[in-house]
Tab-separated table of C-alpha atoms in Angstrom:
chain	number	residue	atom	x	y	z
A	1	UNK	CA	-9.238	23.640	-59.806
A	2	UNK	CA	-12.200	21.169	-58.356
A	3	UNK	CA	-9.204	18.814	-57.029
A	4	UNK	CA	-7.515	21.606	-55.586
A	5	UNK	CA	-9.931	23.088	-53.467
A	6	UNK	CA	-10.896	19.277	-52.346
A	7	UNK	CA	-7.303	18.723	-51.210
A	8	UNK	CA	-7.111	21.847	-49.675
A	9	UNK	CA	-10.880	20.733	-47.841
A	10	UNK	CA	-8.687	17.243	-46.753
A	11	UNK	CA	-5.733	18.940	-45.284
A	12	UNK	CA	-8.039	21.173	-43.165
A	13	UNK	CA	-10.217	18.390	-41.878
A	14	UNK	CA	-6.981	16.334	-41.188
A	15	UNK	CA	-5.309	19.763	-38.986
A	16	UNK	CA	-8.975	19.448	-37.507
A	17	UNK	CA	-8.719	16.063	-36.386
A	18	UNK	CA	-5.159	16.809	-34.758
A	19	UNK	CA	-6.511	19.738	-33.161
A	20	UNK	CA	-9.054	17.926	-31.526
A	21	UNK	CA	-6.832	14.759	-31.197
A	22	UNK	CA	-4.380	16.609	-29.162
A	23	UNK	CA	-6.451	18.522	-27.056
A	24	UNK	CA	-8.893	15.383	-26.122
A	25	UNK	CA	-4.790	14.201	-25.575
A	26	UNK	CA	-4.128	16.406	-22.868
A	27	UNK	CA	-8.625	17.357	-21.289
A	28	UNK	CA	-8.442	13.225	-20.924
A	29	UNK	CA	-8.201	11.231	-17.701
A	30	UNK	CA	-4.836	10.056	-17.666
A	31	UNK	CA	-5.410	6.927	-15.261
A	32	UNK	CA	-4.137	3.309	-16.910
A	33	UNK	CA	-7.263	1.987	-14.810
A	34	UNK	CA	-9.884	4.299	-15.802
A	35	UNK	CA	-11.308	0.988	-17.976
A	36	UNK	CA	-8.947	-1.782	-16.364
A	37	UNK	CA	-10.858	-5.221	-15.879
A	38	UNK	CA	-8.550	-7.892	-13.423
A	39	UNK	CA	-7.196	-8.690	-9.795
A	40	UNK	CA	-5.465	-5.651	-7.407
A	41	UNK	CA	-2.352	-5.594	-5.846
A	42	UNK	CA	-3.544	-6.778	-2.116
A	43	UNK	CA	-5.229	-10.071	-1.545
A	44	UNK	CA	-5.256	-11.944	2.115
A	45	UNK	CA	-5.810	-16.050	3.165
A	46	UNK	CA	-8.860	-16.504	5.755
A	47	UNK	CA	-7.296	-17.953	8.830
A	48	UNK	CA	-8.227	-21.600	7.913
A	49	UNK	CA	-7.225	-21.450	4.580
A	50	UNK	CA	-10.322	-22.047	3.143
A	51	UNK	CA	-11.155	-18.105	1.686
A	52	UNK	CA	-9.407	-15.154	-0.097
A	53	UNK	CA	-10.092	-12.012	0.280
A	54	UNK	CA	-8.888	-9.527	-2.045
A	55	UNK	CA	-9.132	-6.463	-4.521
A	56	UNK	CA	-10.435	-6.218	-7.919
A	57	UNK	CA	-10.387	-4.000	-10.468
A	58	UNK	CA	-14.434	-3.829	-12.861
A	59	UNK	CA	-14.267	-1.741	-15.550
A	60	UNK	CA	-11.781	0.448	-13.664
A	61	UNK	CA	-14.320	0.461	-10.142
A	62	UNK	CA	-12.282	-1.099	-7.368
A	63	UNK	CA	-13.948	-3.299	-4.985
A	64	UNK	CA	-13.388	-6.023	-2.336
A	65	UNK	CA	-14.502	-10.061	-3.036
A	66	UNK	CA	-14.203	-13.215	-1.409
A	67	UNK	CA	-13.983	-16.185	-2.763
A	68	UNK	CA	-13.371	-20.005	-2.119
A	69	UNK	CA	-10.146	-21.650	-1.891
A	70	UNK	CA	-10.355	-22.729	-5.768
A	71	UNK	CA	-11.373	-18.959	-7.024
A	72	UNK	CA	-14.795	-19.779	-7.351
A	73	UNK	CA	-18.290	-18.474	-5.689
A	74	UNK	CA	-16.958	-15.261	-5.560
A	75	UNK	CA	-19.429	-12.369	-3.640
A	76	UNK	CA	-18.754	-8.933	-3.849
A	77	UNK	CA	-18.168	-7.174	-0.228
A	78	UNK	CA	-18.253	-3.448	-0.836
A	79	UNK	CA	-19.960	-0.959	-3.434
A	80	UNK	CA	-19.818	2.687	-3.869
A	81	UNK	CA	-19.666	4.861	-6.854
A	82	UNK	CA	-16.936	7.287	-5.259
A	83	UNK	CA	-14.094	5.211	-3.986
A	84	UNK	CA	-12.059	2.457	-4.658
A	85	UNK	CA	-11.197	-0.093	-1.892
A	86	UNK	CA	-8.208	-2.183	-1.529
A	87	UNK	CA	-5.762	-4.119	0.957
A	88	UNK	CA	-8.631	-6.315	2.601
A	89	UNK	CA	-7.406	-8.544	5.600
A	90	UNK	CA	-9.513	-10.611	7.584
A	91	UNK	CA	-9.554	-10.886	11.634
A	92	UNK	CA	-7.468	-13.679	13.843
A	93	UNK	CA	-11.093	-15.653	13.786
A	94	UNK	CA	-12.359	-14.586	9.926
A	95	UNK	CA	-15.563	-13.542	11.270
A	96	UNK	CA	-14.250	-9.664	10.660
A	97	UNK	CA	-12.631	-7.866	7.630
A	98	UNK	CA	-10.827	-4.490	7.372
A	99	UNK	CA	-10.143	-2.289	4.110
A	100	UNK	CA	-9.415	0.815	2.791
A	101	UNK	CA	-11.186	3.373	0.582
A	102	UNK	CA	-9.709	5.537	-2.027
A	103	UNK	CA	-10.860	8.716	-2.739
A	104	UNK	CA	-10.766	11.110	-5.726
A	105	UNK	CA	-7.874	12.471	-4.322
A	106	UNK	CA	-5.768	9.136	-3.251
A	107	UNK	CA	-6.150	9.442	0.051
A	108	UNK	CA	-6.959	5.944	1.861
A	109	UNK	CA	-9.454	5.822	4.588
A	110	UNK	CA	-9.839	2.655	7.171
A	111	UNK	CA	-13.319	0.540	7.531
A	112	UNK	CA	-14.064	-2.148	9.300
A	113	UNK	CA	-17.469	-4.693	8.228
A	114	UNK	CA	-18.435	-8.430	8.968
A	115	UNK	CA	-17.237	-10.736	6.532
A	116	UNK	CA	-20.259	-11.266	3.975
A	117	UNK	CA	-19.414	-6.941	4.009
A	118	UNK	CA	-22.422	-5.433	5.820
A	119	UNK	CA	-22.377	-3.811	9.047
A	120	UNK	CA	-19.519	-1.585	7.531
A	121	UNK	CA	-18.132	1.430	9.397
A	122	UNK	CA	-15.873	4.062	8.477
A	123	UNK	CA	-12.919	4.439	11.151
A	124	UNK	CA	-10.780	6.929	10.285
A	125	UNK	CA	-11.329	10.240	8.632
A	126	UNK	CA	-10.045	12.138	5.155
A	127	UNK	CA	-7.986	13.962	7.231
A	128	UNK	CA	-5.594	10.774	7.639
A	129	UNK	CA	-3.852	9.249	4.891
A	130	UNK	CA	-3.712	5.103	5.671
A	131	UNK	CA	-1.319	3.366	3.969
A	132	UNK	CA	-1.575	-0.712	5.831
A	133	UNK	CA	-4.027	-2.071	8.928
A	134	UNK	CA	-3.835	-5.158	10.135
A	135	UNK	CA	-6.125	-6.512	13.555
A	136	UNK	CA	-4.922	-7.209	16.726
A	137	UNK	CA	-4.489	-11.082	17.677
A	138	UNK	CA	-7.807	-10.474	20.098
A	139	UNK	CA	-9.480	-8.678	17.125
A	140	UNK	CA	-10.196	-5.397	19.626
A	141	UNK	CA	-7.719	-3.283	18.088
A	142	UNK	CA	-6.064	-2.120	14.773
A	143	UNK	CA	-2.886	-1.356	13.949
A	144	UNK	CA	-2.124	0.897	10.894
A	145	UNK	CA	0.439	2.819	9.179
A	146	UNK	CA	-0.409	6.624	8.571
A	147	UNK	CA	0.408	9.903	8.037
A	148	UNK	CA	-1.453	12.776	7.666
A	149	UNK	CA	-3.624	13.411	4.390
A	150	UNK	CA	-2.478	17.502	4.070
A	151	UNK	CA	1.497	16.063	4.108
A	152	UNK	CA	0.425	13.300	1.761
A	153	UNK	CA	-0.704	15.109	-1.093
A	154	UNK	CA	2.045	17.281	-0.948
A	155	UNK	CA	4.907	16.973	-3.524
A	156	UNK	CA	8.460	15.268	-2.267
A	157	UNK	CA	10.990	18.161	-0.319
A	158	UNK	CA	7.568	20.123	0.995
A	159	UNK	CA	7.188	18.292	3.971
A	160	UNK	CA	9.061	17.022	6.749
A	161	UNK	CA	6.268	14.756	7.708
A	162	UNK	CA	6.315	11.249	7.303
A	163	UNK	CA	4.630	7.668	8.336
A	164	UNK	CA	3.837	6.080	11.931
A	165	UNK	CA	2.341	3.605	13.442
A	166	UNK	CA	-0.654	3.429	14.837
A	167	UNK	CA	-3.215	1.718	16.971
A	168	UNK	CA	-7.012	1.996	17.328
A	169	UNK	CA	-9.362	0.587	19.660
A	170	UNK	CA	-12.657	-0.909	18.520
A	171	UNK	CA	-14.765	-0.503	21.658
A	172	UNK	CA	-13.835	3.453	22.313
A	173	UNK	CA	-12.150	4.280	18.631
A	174	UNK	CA	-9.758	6.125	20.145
A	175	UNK	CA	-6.491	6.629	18.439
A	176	UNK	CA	-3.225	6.067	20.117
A	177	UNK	CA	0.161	6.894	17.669
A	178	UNK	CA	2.577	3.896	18.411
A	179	UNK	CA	6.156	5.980	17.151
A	180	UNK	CA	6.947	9.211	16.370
A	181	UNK	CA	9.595	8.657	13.926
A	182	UNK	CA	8.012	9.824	10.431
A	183	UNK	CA	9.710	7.101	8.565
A	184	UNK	CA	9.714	7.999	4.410
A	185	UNK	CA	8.251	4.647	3.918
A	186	UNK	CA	7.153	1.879	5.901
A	187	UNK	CA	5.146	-1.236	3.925
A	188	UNK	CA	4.321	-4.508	4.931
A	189	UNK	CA	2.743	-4.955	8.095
A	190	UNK	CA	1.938	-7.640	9.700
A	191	UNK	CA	1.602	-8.976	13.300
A	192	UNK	CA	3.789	-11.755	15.303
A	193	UNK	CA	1.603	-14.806	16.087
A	194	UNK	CA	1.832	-14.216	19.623
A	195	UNK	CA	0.619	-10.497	19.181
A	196	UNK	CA	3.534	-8.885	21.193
A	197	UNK	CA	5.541	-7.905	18.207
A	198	UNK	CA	4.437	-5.746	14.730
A	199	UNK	CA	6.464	-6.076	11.564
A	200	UNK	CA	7.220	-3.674	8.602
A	201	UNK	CA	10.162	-2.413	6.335
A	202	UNK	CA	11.497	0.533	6.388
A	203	UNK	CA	13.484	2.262	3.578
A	204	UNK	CA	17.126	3.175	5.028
A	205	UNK	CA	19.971	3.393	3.284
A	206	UNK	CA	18.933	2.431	0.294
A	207	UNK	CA	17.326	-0.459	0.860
A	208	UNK	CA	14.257	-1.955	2.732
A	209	UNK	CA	14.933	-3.262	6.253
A	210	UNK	CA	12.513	-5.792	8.371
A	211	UNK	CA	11.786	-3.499	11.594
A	212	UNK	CA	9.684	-5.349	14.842
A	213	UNK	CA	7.684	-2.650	17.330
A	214	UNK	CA	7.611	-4.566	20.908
A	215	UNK	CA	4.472	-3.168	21.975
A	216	UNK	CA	5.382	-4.447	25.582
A	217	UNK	CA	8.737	-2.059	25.202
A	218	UNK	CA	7.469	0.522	22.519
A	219	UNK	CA	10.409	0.694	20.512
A	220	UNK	CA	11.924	-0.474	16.939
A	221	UNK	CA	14.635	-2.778	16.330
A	222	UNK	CA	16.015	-5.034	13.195
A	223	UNK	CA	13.659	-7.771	13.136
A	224	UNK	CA	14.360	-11.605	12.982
A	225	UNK	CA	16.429	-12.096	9.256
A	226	UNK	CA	16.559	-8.191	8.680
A	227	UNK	CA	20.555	-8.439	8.003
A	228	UNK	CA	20.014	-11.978	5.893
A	229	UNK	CA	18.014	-10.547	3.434
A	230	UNK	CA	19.389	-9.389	-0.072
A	231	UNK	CA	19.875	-5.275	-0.711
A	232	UNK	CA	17.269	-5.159	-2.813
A	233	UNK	CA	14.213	-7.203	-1.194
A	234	UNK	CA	11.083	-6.473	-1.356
A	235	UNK	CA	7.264	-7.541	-0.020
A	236	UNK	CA	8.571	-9.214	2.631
A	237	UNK	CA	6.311	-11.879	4.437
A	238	UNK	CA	6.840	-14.186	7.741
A	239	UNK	CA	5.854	-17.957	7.463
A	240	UNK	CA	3.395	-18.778	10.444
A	241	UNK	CA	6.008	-20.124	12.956
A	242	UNK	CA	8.271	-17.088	11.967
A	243	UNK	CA	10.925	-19.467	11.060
A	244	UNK	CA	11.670	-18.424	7.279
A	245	UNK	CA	11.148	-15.053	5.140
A	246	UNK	CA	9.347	-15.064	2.092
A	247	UNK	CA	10.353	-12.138	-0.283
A	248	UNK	CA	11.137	-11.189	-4.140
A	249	UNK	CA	14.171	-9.463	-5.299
A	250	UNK	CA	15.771	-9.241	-8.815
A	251	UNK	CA	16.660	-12.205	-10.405
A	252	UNK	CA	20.426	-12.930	-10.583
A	253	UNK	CA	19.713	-13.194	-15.011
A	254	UNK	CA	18.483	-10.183	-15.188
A	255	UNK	CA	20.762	-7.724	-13.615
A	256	UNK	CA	22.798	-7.511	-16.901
A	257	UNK	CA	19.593	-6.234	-18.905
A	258	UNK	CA	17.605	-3.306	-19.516
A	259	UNK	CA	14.757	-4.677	-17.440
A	260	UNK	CA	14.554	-6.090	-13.871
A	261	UNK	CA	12.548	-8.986	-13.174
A	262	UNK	CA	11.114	-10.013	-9.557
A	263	UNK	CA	11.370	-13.780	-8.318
A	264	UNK	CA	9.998	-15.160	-5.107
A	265	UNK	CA	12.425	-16.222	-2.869
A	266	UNK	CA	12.316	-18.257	0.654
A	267	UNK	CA	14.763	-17.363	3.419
A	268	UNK	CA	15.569	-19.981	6.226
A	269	UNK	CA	16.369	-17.313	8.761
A	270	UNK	CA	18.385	-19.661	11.416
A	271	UNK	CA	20.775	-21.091	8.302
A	272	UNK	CA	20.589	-17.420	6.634
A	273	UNK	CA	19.887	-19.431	3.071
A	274	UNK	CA	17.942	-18.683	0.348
A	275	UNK	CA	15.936	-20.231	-2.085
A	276	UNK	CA	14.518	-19.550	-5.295
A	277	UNK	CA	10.963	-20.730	-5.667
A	278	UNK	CA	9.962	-18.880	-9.069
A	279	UNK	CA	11.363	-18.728	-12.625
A	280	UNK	CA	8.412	-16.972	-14.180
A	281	UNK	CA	10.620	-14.149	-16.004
A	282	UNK	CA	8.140	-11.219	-14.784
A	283	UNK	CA	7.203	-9.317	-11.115
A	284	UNK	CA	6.428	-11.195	-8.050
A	285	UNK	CA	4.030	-9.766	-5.715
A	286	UNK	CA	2.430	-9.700	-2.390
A	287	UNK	CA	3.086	-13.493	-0.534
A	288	UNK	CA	1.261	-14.907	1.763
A	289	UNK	CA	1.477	-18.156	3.857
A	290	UNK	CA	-1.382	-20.497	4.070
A	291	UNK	CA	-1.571	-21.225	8.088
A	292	UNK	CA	-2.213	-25.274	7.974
A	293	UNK	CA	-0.659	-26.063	4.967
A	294	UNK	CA	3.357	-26.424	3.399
A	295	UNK	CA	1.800	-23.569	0.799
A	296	UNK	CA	2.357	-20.254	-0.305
A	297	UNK	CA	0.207	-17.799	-2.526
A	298	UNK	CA	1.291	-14.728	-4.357
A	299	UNK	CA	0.401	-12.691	-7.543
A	300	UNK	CA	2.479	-12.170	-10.671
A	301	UNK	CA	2.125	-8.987	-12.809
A	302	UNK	CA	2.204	-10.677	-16.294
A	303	UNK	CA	2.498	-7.191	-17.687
A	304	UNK	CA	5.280	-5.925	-16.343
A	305	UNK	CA	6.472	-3.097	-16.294
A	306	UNK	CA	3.673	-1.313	-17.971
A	307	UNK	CA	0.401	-0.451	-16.460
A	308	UNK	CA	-2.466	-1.435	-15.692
A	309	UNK	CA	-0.614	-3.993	-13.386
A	310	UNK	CA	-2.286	-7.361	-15.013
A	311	UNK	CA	-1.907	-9.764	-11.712
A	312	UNK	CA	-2.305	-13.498	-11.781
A	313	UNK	CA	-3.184	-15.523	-8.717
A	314	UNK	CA	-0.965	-18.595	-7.841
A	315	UNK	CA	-0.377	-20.893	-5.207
A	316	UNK	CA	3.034	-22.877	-4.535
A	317	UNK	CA	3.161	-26.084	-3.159
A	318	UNK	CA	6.716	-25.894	-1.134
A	319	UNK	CA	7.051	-29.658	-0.709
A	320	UNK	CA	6.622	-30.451	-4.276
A	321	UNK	CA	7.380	-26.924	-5.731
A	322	UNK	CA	4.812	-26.748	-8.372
A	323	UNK	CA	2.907	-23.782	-9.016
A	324	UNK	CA	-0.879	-23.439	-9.798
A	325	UNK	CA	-3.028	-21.028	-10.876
A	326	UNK	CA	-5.765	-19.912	-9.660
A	327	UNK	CA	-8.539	-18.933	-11.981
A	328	UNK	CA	-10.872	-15.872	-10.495
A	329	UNK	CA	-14.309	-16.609	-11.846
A	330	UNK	CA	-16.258	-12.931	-11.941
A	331	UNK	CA	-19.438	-12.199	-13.438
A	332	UNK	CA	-18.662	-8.925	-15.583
A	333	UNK	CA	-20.654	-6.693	-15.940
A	334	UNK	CA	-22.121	-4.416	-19.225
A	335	UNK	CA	-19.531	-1.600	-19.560
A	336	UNK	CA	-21.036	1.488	-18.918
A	337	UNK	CA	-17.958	3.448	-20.631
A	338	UNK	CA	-18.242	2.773	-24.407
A	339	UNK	CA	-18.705	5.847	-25.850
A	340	UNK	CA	-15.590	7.055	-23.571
A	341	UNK	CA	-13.594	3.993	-25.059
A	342	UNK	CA	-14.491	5.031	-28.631
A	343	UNK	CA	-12.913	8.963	-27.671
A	344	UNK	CA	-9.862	7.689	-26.052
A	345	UNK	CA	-8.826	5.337	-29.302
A	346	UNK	CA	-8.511	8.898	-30.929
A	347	UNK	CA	-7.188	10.959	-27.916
A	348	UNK	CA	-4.016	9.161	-27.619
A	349	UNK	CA	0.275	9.392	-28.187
A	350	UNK	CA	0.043	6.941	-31.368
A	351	UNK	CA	-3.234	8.480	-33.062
A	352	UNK	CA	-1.596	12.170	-32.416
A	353	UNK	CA	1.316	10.920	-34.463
A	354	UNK	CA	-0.408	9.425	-37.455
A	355	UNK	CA	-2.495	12.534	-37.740
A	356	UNK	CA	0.602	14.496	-37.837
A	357	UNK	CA	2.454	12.529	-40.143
A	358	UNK	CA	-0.880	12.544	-42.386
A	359	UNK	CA	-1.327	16.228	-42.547
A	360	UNK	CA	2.686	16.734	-43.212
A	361	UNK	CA	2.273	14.441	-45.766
A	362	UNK	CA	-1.023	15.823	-47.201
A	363	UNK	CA	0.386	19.559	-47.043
A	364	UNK	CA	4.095	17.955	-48.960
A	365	UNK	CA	1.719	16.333	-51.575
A	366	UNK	CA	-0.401	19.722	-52.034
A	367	UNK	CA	3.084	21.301	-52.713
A	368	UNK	CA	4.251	18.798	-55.019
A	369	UNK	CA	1.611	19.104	-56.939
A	370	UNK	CA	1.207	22.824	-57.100
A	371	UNK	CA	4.515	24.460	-55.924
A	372	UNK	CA	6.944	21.514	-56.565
A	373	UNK	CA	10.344	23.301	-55.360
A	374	UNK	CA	8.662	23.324	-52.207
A	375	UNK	CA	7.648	20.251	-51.141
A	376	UNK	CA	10.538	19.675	-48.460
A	377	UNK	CA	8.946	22.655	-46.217
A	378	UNK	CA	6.507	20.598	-44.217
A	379	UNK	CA	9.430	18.504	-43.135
A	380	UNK	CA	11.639	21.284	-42.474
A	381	UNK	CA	8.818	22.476	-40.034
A	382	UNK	CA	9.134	19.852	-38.245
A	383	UNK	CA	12.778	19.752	-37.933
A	384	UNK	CA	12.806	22.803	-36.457
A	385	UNK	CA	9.543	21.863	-34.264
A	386	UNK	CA	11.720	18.953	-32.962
A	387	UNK	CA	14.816	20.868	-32.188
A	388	UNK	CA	12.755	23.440	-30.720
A	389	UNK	CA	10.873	21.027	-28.114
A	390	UNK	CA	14.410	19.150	-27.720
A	391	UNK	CA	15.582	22.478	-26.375
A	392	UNK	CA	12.968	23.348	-24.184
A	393	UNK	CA	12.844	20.185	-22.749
A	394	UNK	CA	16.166	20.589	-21.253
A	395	UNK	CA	15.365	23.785	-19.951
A	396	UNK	CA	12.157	23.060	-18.096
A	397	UNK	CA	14.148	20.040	-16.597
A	398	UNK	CA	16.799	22.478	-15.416
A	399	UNK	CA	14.289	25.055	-14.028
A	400	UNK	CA	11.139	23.534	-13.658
A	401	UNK	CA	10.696	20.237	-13.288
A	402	UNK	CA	12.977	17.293	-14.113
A	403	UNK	CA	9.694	14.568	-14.969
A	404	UNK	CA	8.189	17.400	-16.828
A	405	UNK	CA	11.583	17.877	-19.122
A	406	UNK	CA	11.511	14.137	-20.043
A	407	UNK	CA	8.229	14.168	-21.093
A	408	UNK	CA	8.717	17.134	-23.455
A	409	UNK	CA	12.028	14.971	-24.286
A	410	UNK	CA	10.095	11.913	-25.628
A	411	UNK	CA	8.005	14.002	-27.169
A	412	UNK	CA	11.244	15.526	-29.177
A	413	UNK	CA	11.810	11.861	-29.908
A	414	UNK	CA	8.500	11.556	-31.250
A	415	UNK	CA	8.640	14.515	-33.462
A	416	UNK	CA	11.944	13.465	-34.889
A	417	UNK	CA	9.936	9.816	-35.649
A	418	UNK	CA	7.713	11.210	-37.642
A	419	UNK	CA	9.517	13.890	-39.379
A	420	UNK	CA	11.763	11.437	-40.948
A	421	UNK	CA	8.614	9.351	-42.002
A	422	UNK	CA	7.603	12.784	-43.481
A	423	UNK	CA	10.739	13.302	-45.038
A	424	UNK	CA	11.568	10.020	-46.218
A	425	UNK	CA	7.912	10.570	-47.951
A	426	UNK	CA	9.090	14.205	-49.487
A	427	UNK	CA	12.124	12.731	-51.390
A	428	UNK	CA	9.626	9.580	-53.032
A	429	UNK	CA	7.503	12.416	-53.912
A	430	UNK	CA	9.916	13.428	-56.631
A	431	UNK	CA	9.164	9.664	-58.151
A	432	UNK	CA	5.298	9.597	-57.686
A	433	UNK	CA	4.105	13.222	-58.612
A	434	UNK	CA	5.187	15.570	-60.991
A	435	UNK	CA	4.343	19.504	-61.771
A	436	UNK	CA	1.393	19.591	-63.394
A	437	UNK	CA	-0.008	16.170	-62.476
A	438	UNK	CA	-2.734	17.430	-60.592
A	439	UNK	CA	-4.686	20.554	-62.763
């Protein structure tokens, strides 16, 4: 009777455990970054080659550094507790720097500092939702891509608003919108080197096209290469004379498989040829041409397609075409999120599971043991748990919310995992424990 009551104690500590495993599951912050330690997606080349500038992720804090050519002597440039900052570029003479700020709610704000990072200054406020700036060639003005924050946080078909550009003038900050188009998407800006002309894609048709604003003329038109470039190309990047396109599409291998891989490709825009510079089986990211030298940087996510996004900084010699990484040297700092570490390694998909699987099993052992004929009901509860959330799943994707219904369907997947683990467990029962085993 002593055993029986301290199984019985087991199972309810183990239901316990799930309860509070499950509800930590769904109370937690969700964010892959929350504890994330490594390089952002945005980085930028000071104008003599000698400097990045770019993002990086501390303990899930997002801030701007600089660093040497070789990754090393790296200073931090920004610091605040609230928001994250990202997509740094520097000025035409790399004595300025611009960036945006995050906030709680994802909506990116402009600022403007020196380029050790004081003398900052906030440009634009939370009621504008800034996507890409880049400076002017004369460094008075910046041009941006925005829409406003209300339209941005709300969800896709609620809005009819959509992205423009933008200039702002240092000296007055007045605010002057460029087009009135409210393009879906518009990414990669830059600026021609003789000023006159900005770049960016747009998403048309299905694809991404390479637009140039004439600010002399004040309208939009296919840029230099547009039509050259494959369907599917993406952060696409002008060489300094504007004479080739760098860009990464899917590599030819991998269209046949379940998973796409980026390469980095050059286009020779008068010859309309490409070339493959990268074979490194993963996602290409964000290029950028050095300005004196035959080079080209860009980041690889070595953890593709999961997140966090784990980039790695490299540099391609285009003469010789070897690649070389660049190793960030940071000082990290003493996590201030242990405890919160230590709660998430419980409050997760795969600890939910085993809990679950642990009490079935528990509860099928308790009823081996005491009321052998039925030892198959846990498992049978969870058959009809599985079907149940199967069901539902379809609905709430028919009526509610299509994302929603596939995450109740991989959670039916789930289910079914571990009810044939439970099952599978039920029928050895009949080997391991008889009636009467346990008194």
């Amino acid at each position: 009777m002593k055993n029986k009551k301290s199984f019985i104690s087991l199972i309810f500590i183990t239901f316990l455990l799930l309860a509070g495993s499950i509800a930590l599951s769904l109370l937690r912050d969700d964010n892959p970054y929350r504890y994330f330690t490594g390089m952002g997606e945005s980085f930028d080349l000071s104008p003599d080659d000698d400097q990045y500038l770019f993002s990086y992720y501390l303990d899930g804090k997002e801030d701007i550094y600089r660093s040497t050519i070789d990754g090393k002597q790296v200073e931090k440039l920004t610091k605040s507790e609230s928001a994250n900052f990202h997509s740094p570029r520097f000025s035409k003479d790399g004595t300025k720097i611009l960036y945006l700020a995050q906030n709680a709610e994802k909506i990116n704000t402009l600022y403007i500092a020196n380029k050790n990072g004081d003398e900052e200054e906030k440009l634009t406020d939370d009621k504008t939702h800034v996507s890409e700036a880049v400076f002017s060639n004369t460094g008075e003005e910046i041009y941006f891509i925005a829409t406003p924050a209300e339209d941005y946080l709300k969800v896709e078909g609620e809005t009819t608003e959509g992205f423009d550009l933008f200039v702002l003038n240092l000296a007055t900050k007045e605010i002057q919108q460029l087009t009135n188009q409210d393009h879906f998407m518009m990414e990669n800006l830059a600026l021609s080197q003789d000023g006159k002309t900005i770049y960016y894609t747009l998403f048309e048709m299905n694809r991404e096209v390479v637009t140039a604003f004439s600010l002399e003329e004040g309208s939009e038109k296919d840029a230099p290469g547009s039509n050259k470039l494959p369907e599917e190309s993406y952060y696409i990047s002008y060489s300094p004379d504007e004479s080739k396109l760098a860009y990464t599409t899917i590599s030819e291998e991998s269209f046949d498989s379940s998973l796409f891989k980026y390469e980095l490709f050059l286009l020779d825009i008068e010859s309309g040829k490409s070339k493959r510079l990268t074979n490194l089986e993963s996602s290409v990211v964000s290029p950028k041409f050095f300005m004196s030298e035959n080079k080209i940087a860009f980041l690889e996510n070595t953890n593709w397609p999961l997140d966090p996004k784990k980039h790695t900084l490299h540099v391609m010699d285009l003469g010789k075409e070897e690649i070389q990484t660049v190793d960030i040297t940071i000082n990290l700092e003493k996590s201030s999120h242990f405890l919160s570490k230590i709660i998430d390694t419980f409050a997760n998909g795969v600890t939910v599971a085993i809990l679950y699987v642990i009490l079935l099993c528990l509860i099928s052992t308790y009823l081996a043991s005491y009321h052998y004929k039925n030892r198959y009901y846990p498992a049978i509860f969870s058959v009809i748990l599985s079907i149940l959330v199967l069901i539902s799943s379809f609905i709430v994707a028919a009526t509610i919310d299509p994302w929603y219904g596939i995450g109740l369907g991989m959670i039916a997947a789930a289910l079914f995992g571990c009810t044939l683990v439970v099952l599978l467990y039920s029928f050895a029962l009949r080997f391991i424990v008889k009636r009467g085993t346990v008194a």
